[in-house]
C-alpha cells in the first residue's frame, strides 16, 4: 500500500517542486513587501506585560493547587502532614511572584496596578509574620491544618485570592494586547 501511494503521487510532487523554487518564493515575498520584510520591534512595555501575564498564570496555578490540596484534606484523601508538606514550599514562591510583579509594575510606572496589588502583599506579609512557629518555610502547620475553622479559613483565603488573580489575569491580558497592538510598536518598512 505504501509503495502504491508513494509512486502514484510522486510525479505530482515533482511538478509542484519544479514550479516553486527557492527563487520564486523569495520573489513572491519581495513583491509583497517591495522594501523588504517589515521589521517589527516590540517595545519594552509589551515585553513587561507578557511577563506579567505569565506570572499571573503561574499564580493562578498555585492557587488552584492550594484549593485542590485543601479539598483532598477536607475529604480525607490525604493526611494533614502530606498536605502541609506539599503546600508550604509553594507559599514563598507565591509571595515572591507577587512581590516581583509589584516591582515590575513600579518599574513600568503602573501606579494603579501597584495600588491594586499592595493590599494583597500586605496581607501576605501579615500572614507570614503571624505564622505558627515552624522550622520550615511556609504558613501551614499540620497540627492545626485539619481544624475545621482553620481549614475553612484557608479555603476561603484561597478562593478570594483565586478570584483576585483571575480578575487581574483578564485585565493584564487586556493591557498586554493593548501594548502589543498600540502605535508604539516600531514598524520600519
mmCIF file of C-alpha atoms in Angstrom:
data_model
loop_
_atom_site.group_PDB
_atom_site.id
_atom_site.type_symbol
_atom_site.label_atom_id
_atom_site.label_comp_id
_atom_site.label_asym_id
_atom_site.label_seq_id
_atom_site.Cartn_x
_atom_site.Cartn_y
_atom_site.Cartn_z
ATOM 1 C CA UNK A 1 0.000 0.000 0.000
ATOM 2 C CA UNK A 2 2.815 2.388 0.867
ATOM 3 C CA UNK A 3 4.544 1.798 -2.490
ATOM 4 C CA UNK A 4 1.321 2.382 -4.385
ATOM 5 C CA UNK A 5 0.686 5.615 -2.516
ATOM 6 C CA UNK A 6 4.266 6.819 -2.874
ATOM 7 C CA UNK A 7 4.699 6.068 -6.570
ATOM 8 C CA UNK A 8 1.226 7.137 -7.640
ATOM 9 C CA UNK A 9 1.629 10.645 -6.242
ATOM 10 C CA UNK A 10 5.330 11.134 -6.812
ATOM 11 C CA UNK A 11 5.014 12.791 -10.264
ATOM 12 C CA UNK A 12 2.661 15.437 -8.868
ATOM 13 C CA UNK A 13 5.229 16.237 -6.205
ATOM 14 C CA UNK A 14 7.879 16.670 -8.872
ATOM 15 C CA UNK A 15 5.677 19.020 -10.837
ATOM 16 C CA UNK A 16 4.898 21.092 -7.771
ATOM 17 C CA UNK A 17 8.583 21.187 -6.851
ATOM 18 C CA UNK A 18 9.549 22.418 -10.301
ATOM 19 C CA UNK A 19 7.019 25.278 -10.130
ATOM 20 C CA UNK A 20 8.013 26.520 -6.674
ATOM 21 C CA UNK A 21 11.699 27.069 -6.373
ATOM 22 C CA UNK A 22 13.526 28.969 -3.710
ATOM 23 C CA UNK A 23 13.956 31.909 -6.033
ATOM 24 C CA UNK A 24 10.253 32.106 -6.872
ATOM 25 C CA UNK A 25 9.306 32.073 -3.190
ATOM 26 C CA UNK A 26 11.824 34.861 -2.499
ATOM 27 C CA UNK A 27 10.461 36.887 -5.428
ATOM 28 C CA UNK A 28 6.891 36.455 -4.198
ATOM 29 C CA UNK A 29 7.903 37.639 -0.740
ATOM 30 C CA UNK A 30 9.768 40.594 -2.232
ATOM 31 C CA UNK A 31 6.734 41.513 -4.367
ATOM 32 C CA UNK A 32 4.515 41.533 -1.269
ATOM 33 C CA UNK A 33 6.950 43.880 0.567
ATOM 34 C CA UNK A 34 8.905 45.877 -2.043
ATOM 35 C CA UNK A 35 11.220 47.406 0.556
ATOM 36 C CA UNK A 36 11.923 44.085 2.222
ATOM 37 C CA UNK A 37 10.209 42.279 5.080
ATOM 38 C CA UNK A 38 8.748 44.562 7.770
ATOM 39 C CA UNK A 39 10.946 44.907 10.819
ATOM 40 C CA UNK A 40 8.671 44.694 13.831
ATOM 41 C CA UNK A 41 10.230 45.547 17.174
ATOM 42 C CA UNK A 42 8.228 45.215 20.355
ATOM 43 C CA UNK A 43 8.726 47.875 22.932
ATOM 44 C CA UNK A 44 9.810 47.124 26.486
ATOM 45 C CA UNK A 45 6.300 47.715 27.801
ATOM 46 C CA UNK A 46 4.915 44.880 25.686
ATOM 47 C CA UNK A 47 7.603 42.506 26.980
ATOM 48 C CA UNK A 48 6.832 43.529 30.560
ATOM 49 C CA UNK A 49 3.126 42.851 30.081
ATOM 50 C CA UNK A 50 3.896 39.465 28.553
ATOM 51 C CA UNK A 51 5.974 38.662 31.636
ATOM 52 C CA UNK A 52 3.184 39.881 33.942
ATOM 53 C CA UNK A 53 0.645 37.655 32.182
ATOM 54 C CA UNK A 54 2.981 34.676 32.563
ATOM 55 C CA UNK A 55 3.421 35.469 36.266
ATOM 56 C CA UNK A 56 -0.314 35.786 36.891
ATOM 57 C CA UNK A 57 -0.887 32.454 35.138
ATOM 58 C CA UNK A 58 1.670 30.890 37.491
ATOM 59 C CA UNK A 59 -0.128 32.447 40.477
ATOM 60 C CA UNK A 60 -3.451 31.084 39.222
ATOM 61 C CA UNK A 61 -1.990 27.585 39.006
ATOM 62 C CA UNK A 62 -0.577 27.881 42.515
ATOM 63 C CA UNK A 63 -3.980 28.899 43.896
ATOM 64 C CA UNK A 64 -5.754 26.060 42.109
ATOM 65 C CA UNK A 65 -3.158 23.658 43.519
ATOM 66 C CA UNK A 66 -3.809 25.028 47.017
ATOM 67 C CA UNK A 67 -7.567 24.620 46.618
ATOM 68 C CA UNK A 68 -7.210 21.049 45.375
ATOM 69 C CA UNK A 69 -4.903 20.173 48.262
ATOM 70 C CA UNK A 70 -7.330 21.617 50.825
ATOM 71 C CA UNK A 71 -10.172 19.727 49.180
ATOM 72 C CA UNK A 72 -8.187 16.489 49.482
ATOM 73 C CA UNK A 73 -7.604 17.276 53.145
ATOM 74 C CA UNK A 74 -11.280 18.015 53.716
ATOM 75 C CA UNK A 75 -12.363 14.771 52.043
ATOM 76 C CA UNK A 76 -9.758 12.735 53.976
ATOM 77 C CA UNK A 77 -7.890 11.665 50.849
ATOM 78 C CA UNK A 78 -4.607 12.929 52.323
ATOM 79 C CA UNK A 79 -3.375 13.427 55.829
ATOM 80 C CA UNK A 80 -2.528 16.935 57.138
ATOM 81 C CA UNK A 81 1.225 16.301 57.205
ATOM 82 C CA UNK A 82 1.327 15.416 53.495
ATOM 83 C CA UNK A 83 -0.861 18.374 52.552
ATOM 84 C CA UNK A 84 1.218 20.846 54.553
ATOM 85 C CA UNK A 85 4.469 19.401 53.227
ATOM 86 C CA UNK A 86 3.213 19.765 49.661
ATOM 87 C CA UNK A 87 1.787 23.293 50.121
ATOM 88 C CA UNK A 88 4.420 25.008 52.255
ATOM 89 C CA UNK A 89 7.124 25.156 49.553
ATOM 90 C CA UNK A 90 4.681 26.984 47.273
ATOM 91 C CA UNK A 91 3.825 29.696 49.789
ATOM 92 C CA UNK A 92 7.090 31.604 49.478
ATOM 93 C CA UNK A 93 7.030 31.139 45.702
ATOM 94 C CA UNK A 94 3.600 32.716 45.560
ATOM 95 C CA UNK A 95 4.675 35.593 47.805
ATOM 96 C CA UNK A 96 7.851 36.086 45.791
ATOM 97 C CA UNK A 97 5.988 36.160 42.484
ATOM 98 C CA UNK A 98 3.528 38.681 43.907
ATOM 99 C CA UNK A 99 6.352 40.914 45.183
ATOM 100 C CA UNK A 100 8.252 40.624 41.891
ATOM 101 C CA UNK A 101 5.126 41.580 39.998
ATOM 102 C CA UNK A 102 4.748 44.699 42.136
ATOM 103 C CA UNK A 103 8.393 45.614 41.499
ATOM 104 C CA UNK A 104 7.752 45.128 37.793
ATOM 105 C CA UNK A 105 4.748 47.458 37.992
ATOM 106 C CA UNK A 106 6.896 50.020 39.790
ATOM 107 C CA UNK A 107 9.498 49.841 37.031
ATOM 108 C CA UNK A 108 6.774 50.187 34.386
ATOM 109 C CA UNK A 109 5.210 53.175 36.125
ATOM 110 C CA UNK A 110 1.856 51.413 36.538
ATOM 111 C CA UNK A 111 0.875 53.083 39.811
ATOM 112 C CA UNK A 112 -2.734 51.879 39.769
ATOM 113 C CA UNK A 113 -1.564 48.279 39.491
ATOM 114 C CA UNK A 114 0.835 48.825 42.386
ATOM 115 C CA UNK A 115 -2.009 50.236 44.485
ATOM 116 C CA UNK A 116 -4.290 47.355 43.494
ATOM 117 C CA UNK A 117 -1.699 44.732 44.477
ATOM 118 C CA UNK A 118 -0.311 46.340 47.642
ATOM 119 C CA UNK A 119 -3.166 45.196 49.936
ATOM 120 C CA UNK A 120 -2.555 41.595 48.929
ATOM 121 C CA UNK A 121 1.176 41.994 49.510
ATOM 122 C CA UNK A 122 0.447 43.499 52.936
ATOM 123 C CA UNK A 123 -1.810 40.524 53.682
ATOM 124 C CA UNK A 124 0.970 38.145 52.654
ATOM 125 C CA UNK A 125 3.453 39.902 54.952
ATOM 126 C CA UNK A 126 0.966 39.852 57.855
ATOM 127 C CA UNK A 127 0.119 36.219 57.223
ATOM 128 C CA UNK A 128 3.762 35.141 57.099
ATOM 129 C CA UNK A 129 4.813 37.110 60.172
ATOM 130 C CA UNK A 130 1.938 35.673 62.209
ATOM 131 C CA UNK A 131 2.506 32.073 61.140
ATOM 132 C CA UNK A 132 2.858 29.279 63.716
ATOM 133 C CA UNK A 133 6.342 28.501 64.981
ATOM 134 C CA UNK A 134 7.798 26.071 62.435
ATOM 135 C CA UNK A 135 11.267 25.081 61.321
ATOM 136 C CA UNK A 136 10.448 25.015 57.611
ATOM 137 C CA UNK A 137 9.299 27.916 55.474
ATOM 138 C CA UNK A 138 5.565 28.117 54.968
ATOM 139 C CA UNK A 139 2.386 29.068 56.786
ATOM 140 C CA UNK A 140 0.558 25.767 57.148
ATOM 141 C CA UNK A 141 1.119 23.779 60.337
ATOM 142 C CA UNK A 142 -0.004 20.124 60.211
ATOM 143 C CA UNK A 143 -1.147 20.148 63.840
ATOM 144 C CA UNK A 144 -3.801 22.808 63.229
ATOM 145 C CA UNK A 145 -4.444 22.365 59.489
ATOM 146 C CA UNK A 146 -7.214 19.811 59.974
ATOM 147 C CA UNK A 147 -9.124 22.055 62.373
ATOM 148 C CA UNK A 148 -12.489 22.840 60.747
ATOM 149 C CA UNK A 149 -12.224 26.593 61.302
ATOM 150 C CA UNK A 150 -8.643 26.731 60.040
ATOM 151 C CA UNK A 151 -9.481 24.611 57.005
ATOM 152 C CA UNK A 152 -12.460 26.765 56.005
ATOM 153 C CA UNK A 153 -10.402 29.934 56.591
ATOM 154 C CA UNK A 154 -7.618 28.628 54.351
ATOM 155 C CA UNK A 155 -10.091 27.605 51.650
ATOM 156 C CA UNK A 156 -11.817 30.991 51.785
ATOM 157 C CA UNK A 157 -8.472 32.784 51.551
ATOM 158 C CA UNK A 158 -7.531 30.689 48.522
ATOM 159 C CA UNK A 159 -10.887 31.376 46.868
ATOM 160 C CA UNK A 160 -10.541 35.133 47.399
ATOM 161 C CA UNK A 161 -7.004 35.154 46.066
ATOM 162 C CA UNK A 162 -8.046 32.989 43.112
ATOM 163 C CA UNK A 163 -10.805 35.470 42.290
ATOM 164 C CA UNK A 164 -8.409 38.397 42.595
ATOM 165 C CA UNK A 165 -5.816 36.706 40.396
ATOM 166 C CA UNK A 166 -8.490 35.800 37.842
ATOM 167 C CA UNK A 167 -9.698 39.400 37.601
ATOM 168 C CA UNK A 168 -6.097 40.562 37.352
ATOM 169 C CA UNK A 169 -5.414 37.996 34.641
ATOM 170 C CA UNK A 170 -8.113 39.384 32.353
ATOM 171 C CA UNK A 171 -7.047 42.970 32.990
ATOM 172 C CA UNK A 172 -3.369 42.163 32.440
ATOM 173 C CA UNK A 173 -4.254 40.243 29.293
ATOM 174 C CA UNK A 174 -6.102 43.326 28.025
ATOM 175 C CA UNK A 175 -3.110 45.550 28.864
ATOM 176 C CA UNK A 176 -0.755 43.109 27.133
ATOM 177 C CA UNK A 177 -2.859 43.073 23.968
ATOM 178 C CA UNK A 178 -3.104 46.853 24.074
ATOM 179 C CA UNK A 179 0.679 47.159 24.406
ATOM 180 C CA UNK A 180 1.238 44.719 21.559
ATOM 181 C CA UNK A 181 -1.218 46.424 19.219
ATOM 182 C CA UNK A 182 -0.520 50.030 20.133
ATOM 183 C CA UNK A 183 1.068 52.580 17.843
ATOM 184 C CA UNK A 184 4.239 52.443 19.913
ATOM 185 C CA UNK A 185 5.188 49.240 18.123
ATOM 186 C CA UNK A 186 8.012 50.352 15.865
ATOM 187 C CA UNK A 187 7.349 49.283 12.284
ATOM 188 C CA UNK A 188 10.084 50.142 9.839
ATOM 189 C CA UNK A 189 9.185 49.426 6.248
#
